[in-house]
Short mmCIF file of C-alpha atoms in Angstrom, two decimals:
data_model
loop_
_atom_site.label_atom_id
_atom_site.label_comp_id
_atom_site.label_asym_id
_atom_site.label_seq_id
_atom_site.Cartn_x
_atom_site.Cartn_y
_atom_site.Cartn_z
CA MET A 1 34.40 3.14 -1.46
CA GLN A 2 32.82 6.06 0.37
CA GLY A 3 30.58 6.72 -2.87
CA PHE A 4 29.39 3.40 -2.87
CA ALA A 5 28.40 3.55 0.72
CA GLY A 6 26.54 6.72 0.30
CA PHE A 7 24.81 5.16 -2.78
CA MET A 8 23.78 2.17 -0.79
CA TRP A 9 22.46 4.51 2.03
CA LEU A 10 20.40 6.52 -0.39
CA LEU A 11 19.07 3.25 -1.88
CA SER A 12 18.20 2.02 1.57
CA ILE A 13 16.26 5.18 2.45
CA ALA A 14 14.46 4.94 -0.83
CA LEU A 15 13.43 1.42 -0.12
CA ILE A 16 12.22 2.37 3.33
CA LEU A 17 10.09 5.25 1.87
CA PHE A 18 8.69 3.02 -0.87
CA SER A 19 7.65 0.35 1.52
CA GLY A 20 6.21 2.82 4.01
CA PHE A 21 4.14 4.42 1.21
CA ALA A 22 2.82 1.02 0.31
CA LEU A 23 1.87 0.25 3.91
CA VAL A 24 0.17 3.67 4.29
CA ASP A 25 -1.74 3.20 1.04
CA ALA A 26 -2.85 -0.20 2.03
CA ALA A 27 -4.02 1.05 5.39
CA VAL A 28 -6.30 3.72 3.90
CA ARG A 29 -8.21 1.28 1.49
CA ARG A 30 -11.53 -0.24 2.47
CA GLU A 31 -11.64 -3.74 3.61
CA ASP A 32 -14.30 -4.85 1.17
CA ALA A 33 -12.32 -3.32 -1.75
CA TYR A 34 -9.62 -6.03 -1.24
CA ARG A 35 -12.53 -8.73 -1.45
CA ALA A 36 -14.12 -6.99 -4.48
CA ALA A 37 -10.84 -6.89 -6.29
CA ASP A 38 -10.20 -10.44 -5.40
CA LYS A 39 -6.69 -9.59 -3.92
CA LYS A 40 -6.37 -11.40 -0.58
CA THR A 41 -7.53 -9.40 2.42
CA LYS A 42 -6.50 -6.05 3.94
CA PRO A 43 -4.99 -7.59 7.19
CA PHE A 44 -2.86 -9.95 4.86
CA TRP A 45 -1.45 -7.08 3.02
CA LEU A 46 -0.83 -4.95 6.13
CA ILE A 47 1.08 -7.74 7.79
CA ILE A 48 3.18 -8.42 4.61
CA LEU A 49 3.88 -4.74 4.00
CA GLY A 50 4.31 -4.08 7.82
CA ILE A 51 7.01 -6.90 7.93
CA ALA A 52 8.66 -5.51 4.68
CA PHE A 53 8.81 -2.04 6.31
CA VAL A 54 10.37 -3.34 9.49
CA VAL A 55 12.86 -5.65 7.60
CA ASN A 56 13.85 -2.71 5.54
CA LEU A 57 14.55 -0.60 8.81
CA ILE A 58 16.47 -3.43 10.48
CA PHE A 59 18.51 -5.10 7.80
CA ASN A 60 21.22 -4.05 5.53
CA ILE A 61 20.05 -3.77 1.80
CA LEU A 62 22.64 -6.21 0.78
CA SER A 63 20.88 -8.85 2.68
CA PHE A 64 18.30 -11.14 1.08
CA LEU A 65 15.42 -10.11 3.51
CA PRO A 66 15.01 -6.70 2.20
CA ILE A 67 14.83 -8.01 -1.38
CA ILE A 68 12.04 -10.19 -0.40
CA GLY A 69 10.22 -7.33 1.14
CA LEU A 70 10.88 -5.10 -1.87
CA ILE A 71 9.27 -8.04 -4.12
CA ALA A 72 6.27 -7.99 -1.89
CA THR A 73 6.04 -4.18 -2.04
CA ILE A 74 6.32 -4.20 -5.88
CA VAL A 75 3.51 -6.83 -6.16
CA TYR A 76 1.36 -4.55 -4.01
CA VAL A 77 2.03 -1.32 -5.95
CA VAL A 78 2.04 -2.91 -9.40
CA ASP A 79 -0.91 -5.43 -8.98
CA VAL A 80 -3.04 -4.77 -6.02
CA ARG A 81 -3.10 -1.05 -5.87
CA PRO A 82 -4.24 -0.55 -9.41
CA ALA A 83 -6.98 -3.14 -9.00
CA LEU A 84 -8.17 -1.33 -5.83
CA ARG A 85 -8.00 2.12 -7.54
CA GLY A 86 -10.05 0.74 -10.42
CA LEU A 87 -13.15 0.19 -8.19
CA PRO A 88 -15.77 2.78 -7.78
CA GLY A 89 -14.62 5.28 -5.18
CA GLY A 90 -10.93 4.18 -5.68
CA GLY A 91 -11.12 1.79 -2.80
CA ARG A 92 -10.70 4.65 -0.30
CA SER A 93 -12.40 4.53 3.13
CA SER A 94 -13.90 8.02 2.80
CA HIS A 95 -17.34 8.50 1.26
CA ARG A 96 -17.66 11.25 -1.15
CA GLY A 97 -21.13 11.53 -2.46
CA SER A 98 -23.01 14.25 -4.29
CA SER A 99 -23.88 17.51 -2.57
CA SER A 100 -27.60 16.50 -2.71
CA ASP A 101 -27.00 13.12 -0.85
CA GLY A 102 -29.00 12.85 2.34
CA PRO A 103 -28.43 10.31 5.12
CA TYR A 104 -30.46 7.76 3.30
CA GLY A 105 -29.38 8.47 -0.15
CA PRO A 106 -29.72 11.02 -2.89
CA TYR A 107 -32.33 13.61 -2.55
CA ASN A 108 -34.58 13.55 -5.42
CA GLY A 109 -36.71 16.67 -4.81
CA GLY A 110 -39.73 14.80 -3.44
CA ARG A 111 -40.40 12.71 -6.54
#
């Protein structure tokens, strides 16, 4: 019986880490990337994934609420995240331009 409890504890920790990863990943994506990928909005996914994370922290894994949170997390990781990563720039909030980019666009050498 103790082995089962240890396995359930490890599974619970894995579920918390998985939902935490999805929440952080959703937080670092740009707002307009969600609209461009036609995947609801950033606040929608932050709320859903935040609730899933908190539910995984509070409730036992044998309850039905963590299962619902797991489904929402899987939907984000399998459907939304690849759509956001497929956009130019990967949907990330930081701008990584060319080394010749100036404040108003790329420098073209005075042409």
